[in-house]
Tab-separated table of C-alpha atoms in Angstrom:
chain	number	residue	atom	x	y	z
A	1370	MET	CA	-25.887	-36.898	31.282
A	1371	PRO	CA	-25.871	-33.214	30.210
A	1372	LEU	CA	-23.067	-31.925	28.079
A	1373	ASN	CA	-20.638	-29.395	29.505
A	1374	THR	CA	-21.246	-26.498	27.114
A	1375	GLN	CA	-18.217	-24.591	28.418
A	1376	ASP	CA	-15.872	-27.328	27.226
A	1377	ASN	CA	-17.323	-27.052	23.726
A	1378	LYS	CA	-16.647	-23.320	23.362
A	1379	PRO	CA	-13.759	-22.535	20.976
A	1380	LYS	CA	-10.731	-21.220	22.781
A	1381	LYS	CA	-9.021	-18.010	21.662
A	1382	PRO	CA	-5.669	-18.654	20.027
A	1383	PHE	CA	-2.583	-17.689	22.010
A	1384	SER	CA	-0.824	-14.554	20.751
A	1385	ARG	CA	2.445	-12.896	21.678
A	1386	ARG	CA	0.735	-9.493	21.834
A	1387	GLY	CA	-1.874	-10.746	24.287
A	1388	PHE	CA	0.820	-12.306	26.435
A	1389	MET	CA	2.859	-9.085	26.553
A	1390	GLN	CA	-0.212	-6.997	27.361
A	1391	GLY	CA	-1.051	-9.317	30.219
A	1392	VAL	CA	2.486	-9.196	31.578
A	1393	GLY	CA	2.559	-5.383	31.371
A	1394	ALA	CA	-0.751	-4.987	33.135
A	1395	GLY	CA	0.290	-7.423	35.849
A	1396	ALA	CA	3.616	-5.685	36.434
A	1397	GLY	CA	1.904	-2.308	36.701
A	1398	ALA	CA	-0.582	-3.618	39.221
A	1399	VAL	CA	2.160	-5.187	41.333
A	1400	GLY	CA	4.131	-1.932	41.312
A	1401	ILE	CA	1.170	0.108	42.495
A	1402	LEU	CA	0.328	-2.410	45.227
A	1403	ALA	CA	3.929	-2.446	46.417
A	1404	ASN	CA	4.132	1.341	46.445
A	1405	PRO	CA	0.664	2.947	46.562
A	1406	GLU	CA	2.166	6.438	46.405
A	1407	SER	CA	3.972	5.811	43.101
A	1408	ALA	CA	1.010	6.711	40.880
A	1409	GLU	CA	0.524	10.022	42.660
A	1410	ALA	CA	4.270	10.733	42.625
A	1411	GLN	CA	4.492	10.169	38.873
A	1412	SER	CA	1.823	12.785	38.238
A	1413	THR	CA	3.710	15.458	40.218
A	1414	VAL	CA	7.261	14.870	38.940
A	1415	LYS	CA	8.696	17.894	37.106
A	1416	ALA	CA	11.292	17.732	34.368
A	1417	ALA	CA	14.783	18.458	35.645
A	1418	GLY	CA	17.300	20.486	33.686
A	1419	PRO	CA	18.894	23.901	33.118
A	1420	ALA	CA	16.529	26.820	33.161
A	1421	ALA	CA	16.145	29.232	30.256
A	1422	VAL	CA	18.798	31.924	30.032
A	1423	PRO	CA	18.897	35.304	28.262
A	1424	VAL	CA	21.106	35.575	25.156
A	1425	THR	CA	21.906	38.182	22.544
A	1426	LEU	CA	22.605	37.006	19.005
A	1427	ASN	CA	23.987	39.193	16.239
A	1428	VAL	CA	21.810	38.280	13.260
A	1429	ASN	CA	22.294	40.101	9.959
A	1430	GLY	CA	24.096	42.932	11.704
A	1431	LYS	CA	21.493	43.468	14.423
A	1432	PRO	CA	21.678	42.405	18.101
A	1433	LEU	CA	18.589	40.353	18.908
A	1434	LYS	CA	17.736	39.403	22.478
A	1435	THR	CA	15.735	36.375	23.515
A	1436	THR	CA	15.544	33.678	26.184
A	1437	ILE	CA	16.478	30.086	25.391
A	1438	GLU	CA	17.263	26.785	27.019
A	1439	PRO	CA	20.962	25.874	26.669
A	1440	ARG	CA	19.999	22.800	24.623
A	1441	GLU	CA	18.298	24.814	21.840
A	1442	THR	CA	19.971	24.898	18.438
A	1443	LEU	CA	20.642	28.040	16.477
A	1444	LEU	CA	18.127	26.838	13.879
A	1445	ASP	CA	15.287	26.476	16.369
A	1446	THR	CA	16.131	29.800	17.986
A	1447	LEU	CA	16.153	31.616	14.653
A	1448	ARG	CA	12.847	30.119	13.582
A	1449	ASN	CA	10.918	29.930	16.850
A	1450	LYS	CA	12.272	32.851	18.861
A	1451	LEU	CA	13.624	35.426	16.397
A	1452	ASP	CA	11.150	35.036	13.506
A	1453	HIS	CA	13.886	34.311	10.946
A	1454	THR	CA	12.250	31.390	9.174
A	1455	GLY	CA	14.310	31.363	5.973
A	1456	ALA	CA	16.515	28.523	7.197
A	1457	LYS	CA	14.444	25.339	6.944
A	1458	ARG	CA	14.311	22.450	9.385
A	1459	VAL	CA	14.329	19.317	7.242
A	1460	CYS	CA	16.683	16.532	8.362
A	1461	ASP	CA	17.733	18.167	11.666
A	1462	ARG	CA	20.799	15.910	11.519
A	1463	GLY	CA	23.383	18.061	9.732
A	1464	THR	CA	23.170	16.220	6.428
A	1465	CYS	CA	20.800	18.001	3.999
A	1466	GLY	CA	21.937	21.637	4.238
A	1467	ALA	CA	18.449	23.195	4.188
A	1468	CYS	CA	19.299	25.169	7.348
A	1469	THR	CA	22.570	26.589	6.007
A	1470	VAL	CA	23.627	29.967	7.406
A	1471	ILE	CA	26.914	31.862	7.446
A	1472	VAL	CA	28.601	32.268	10.825
A	1473	ASP	CA	31.728	34.408	11.005
A	1474	SER	CA	32.100	34.133	7.210
A	1475	LYS	CA	31.907	30.326	7.360
A	1476	VAL	CA	29.076	28.295	5.846
A	1477	GLN	CA	27.516	26.129	8.552
A	1478	TYR	CA	24.413	24.062	9.307
A	1479	ALA	CA	22.313	25.930	11.878
A	1480	CYS	CA	20.948	22.647	13.282
A	1481	THR	CA	24.449	21.637	14.429
A	1482	ILE	CA	25.177	24.787	16.463
A	1483	LEU	CA	23.849	25.534	19.921
A	1484	ALA	CA	22.374	29.015	20.012
A	1485	ILE	CA	24.132	29.730	23.293
A	1486	ASP	CA	27.475	29.072	21.573
A	1487	ALA	CA	26.627	31.501	18.772
A	1488	GLN	CA	26.775	34.524	21.060
A	1489	GLY	CA	29.359	37.085	19.990
A	1490	ARG	CA	29.491	35.699	16.452
A	1491	GLN	CA	28.264	37.258	13.208
A	1492	ILE	CA	25.280	35.251	11.951
A	1493	GLN	CA	23.988	35.779	8.440
A	1494	THR	CA	20.722	34.280	7.183
A	1495	ILE	CA	18.994	34.364	3.807
A	1496	GLU	CA	16.899	37.319	4.995
A	1497	SER	CA	20.029	39.479	4.731
A	1498	LEU	CA	20.297	38.984	0.965
A	1499	THR	CA	17.448	41.432	0.349
A	1500	ALA	CA	18.364	43.893	3.101
A	1501	ASN	CA	18.094	47.668	2.681
A	1502	GLY	CA	16.386	47.353	-0.672
A	1503	LYS	CA	19.400	45.672	-2.300
A	1504	VAL	CA	19.192	42.159	-3.692
A	1505	HIS	CA	22.226	39.915	-3.895
A	1506	PRO	CA	22.753	38.667	-7.514
A	1507	ILE	CA	22.412	35.053	-6.361
A	1508	VAL	CA	18.694	35.612	-5.694
A	1509	PRO	CA	17.553	36.555	-9.231
A	1510	ALA	CA	20.038	34.060	-10.667
A	1511	PHE	CA	18.170	31.219	-8.927
A	1512	VAL	CA	14.926	32.433	-10.494
A	1513	ASN	CA	16.434	32.869	-13.957
A	1514	ASN	CA	17.776	29.314	-13.990
A	1515	ASP	CA	14.764	27.551	-12.435
A	1516	ALA	CA	16.979	26.490	-9.552
A	1517	GLN	CA	14.086	25.972	-7.153
A	1518	GLN	CA	11.253	23.442	-7.136
A	1519	CYS	CA	9.516	22.613	-3.855
A	1520	GLY	CA	11.652	25.243	-2.127
A	1521	TYR	CA	12.687	23.375	1.023
A	1522	CYS	CA	16.332	23.174	0.030
A	1523	THR	CA	16.460	26.541	-1.736
A	1524	PRO	CA	17.377	28.838	1.205
A	1525	GLY	CA	20.209	26.526	2.181
A	1526	PHE	CA	21.523	26.374	-1.376
A	1527	VAL	CA	21.312	30.156	-1.726
A	1528	MET	CA	23.329	30.709	1.460
A	1529	ALA	CA	25.840	28.007	0.539
A	1530	ALA	CA	26.217	29.629	-2.882
A	1531	LYS	CA	26.659	33.062	-1.329
A	1532	GLY	CA	29.372	31.775	0.983
A	1533	PHE	CA	31.026	29.937	-1.887
A	1534	LEU	CA	31.146	33.082	-4.057
A	1535	ASP	CA	32.583	35.068	-1.160
A	1536	ARG	CA	35.522	32.655	-1.203
A	1537	ASN	CA	35.719	32.030	-4.943
A	1538	PRO	CA	34.326	34.905	-7.058
A	1539	ASN	CA	35.400	33.372	-10.386
A	1540	PRO	CA	34.625	29.649	-10.202
A	1541	THR	CA	34.401	26.982	-12.876
A	1542	TYR	CA	31.396	24.685	-13.238
A	1543	ASP	CA	33.262	21.798	-11.609
A	1544	GLN	CA	34.317	24.020	-8.700
A	1545	VAL	CA	30.706	25.028	-8.137
A	1546	LYS	CA	29.653	21.373	-8.224
A	1547	GLU	CA	32.219	20.478	-5.586
A	1548	GLY	CA	31.687	23.620	-3.515
A	1549	LEU	CA	27.971	22.949	-3.050
A	1550	GLY	CA	28.413	19.255	-2.318
A	1551	GLY	CA	27.162	19.695	1.237
A	1552	ASN	CA	23.607	20.530	0.159
A	1553	LEU	CA	20.981	18.065	-1.065
A	1554	CYS	CA	17.983	18.643	-3.354
A	1555	ARG	CA	15.261	16.007	-3.493
A	1556	CYS	CA	13.853	17.584	-6.662
A	1557	GLY	CA	17.202	17.247	-8.436
A	1558	THR	CA	17.688	20.870	-9.501
A	1559	TYR	CA	21.468	20.641	-9.231
A	1560	VAL	CA	22.153	21.750	-12.811
A	1561	GLY	CA	20.000	24.841	-12.397
A	1562	VAL	CA	21.669	25.684	-9.086
A	1563	ARG	CA	25.147	25.422	-10.584
A	1564	LYS	CA	24.199	27.594	-13.542
A	1565	ALA	CA	22.699	30.128	-11.139
A	1566	VAL	CA	25.963	30.356	-9.211
A	1567	LEU	CA	27.917	30.958	-12.428
A	1568	GLU	CA	25.447	33.660	-13.474
A	1569	ALA	CA	25.703	35.344	-10.064
A	1570	ALA	CA	29.502	35.200	-10.224
A	1571	LYS	CA	29.439	36.947	-13.599
A	1572	ALA	CA	27.082	39.607	-12.243
A	1573	LEU	CA	29.324	40.223	-9.245
A	1574	ARG	CA	32.385	40.588	-11.458
A	1575	SER	CA	30.553	43.114	-13.611
A	1576	GLY	CA	29.959	45.301	-10.576
A	1577	ALA	CA	26.442	44.350	-9.511
A	1578	SER	CA	25.689	46.000	-6.178
A	1579	THR	CA	25.365	43.800	-3.113
A	1580	LYS	CA	25.311	46.589	-0.560
A	1581	GLY	CA	23.107	45.687	2.359
A	1582	ALA	CA	23.606	41.976	1.742
A	1583	SER	CA	27.310	41.212	1.829
A	1584	ASN	CA	27.897	43.772	4.582
A	1585	ALA	CA	25.101	42.484	6.820
C-alpha cells in the first residue's frame, strides 16, 4: 500500500501574524464583494476641510502676505511660507522651546500658536536681531561664551534671552536660570547660555546699540 506523501509533509506552525493577515484579507474581499463600487469610491474621495485663506502677518516690523490653511501653526507658516527659518521645529509639542519667538512683547512657542490667530500682532523672530546692520548684544555674547553646540536649540534660547532681558535688564545668575527654564538644550550648554545673558545685560547697560533689533 503506497504511503500518502502529503501526510508526511511538515506543517507550517500557526502564527498570530499569519492569522491576522488572513482575517484582514478575508474582510477586505467580503467588503468589495458586498459593495463592488467601494474600491472605486475610495480612490476618488477628496479630503474635506477648510480651504486656504489669505493672511497678513506683521513679522519683524514688516507686513507679510501669504495663504494658509486655518490649521497651520505660526511656526510652519514662518518656515514654509515666509522663509523665516530661524525658529526650529524640534518637538512640535510646546516643550523644548526651539521655536521661541516674541509676540506682542511676550515670549511664546511658535508651534503652539495658529498663524491665523497671529494676525494683527507684532511677531519678532531671531532674524530681527541682526536687522539694519545692527546686532543685538545677545548674539555675540552667545559666541563669546560657547553657548551653542549643535545649534537646534540656539535660536529659541537667543529669543528667550532677548525677551527676558527686555523685562529684566539687570538680572542675577539665579534669575537668568529661572527665566530661561522653558527652553531645553540636549547638549547641556546651560552654563554658557546663562553667562551669555549676563554678558549681554552688561553690554546693554553700558549703552550698546540695539537699534534695528529691539525696535523691530
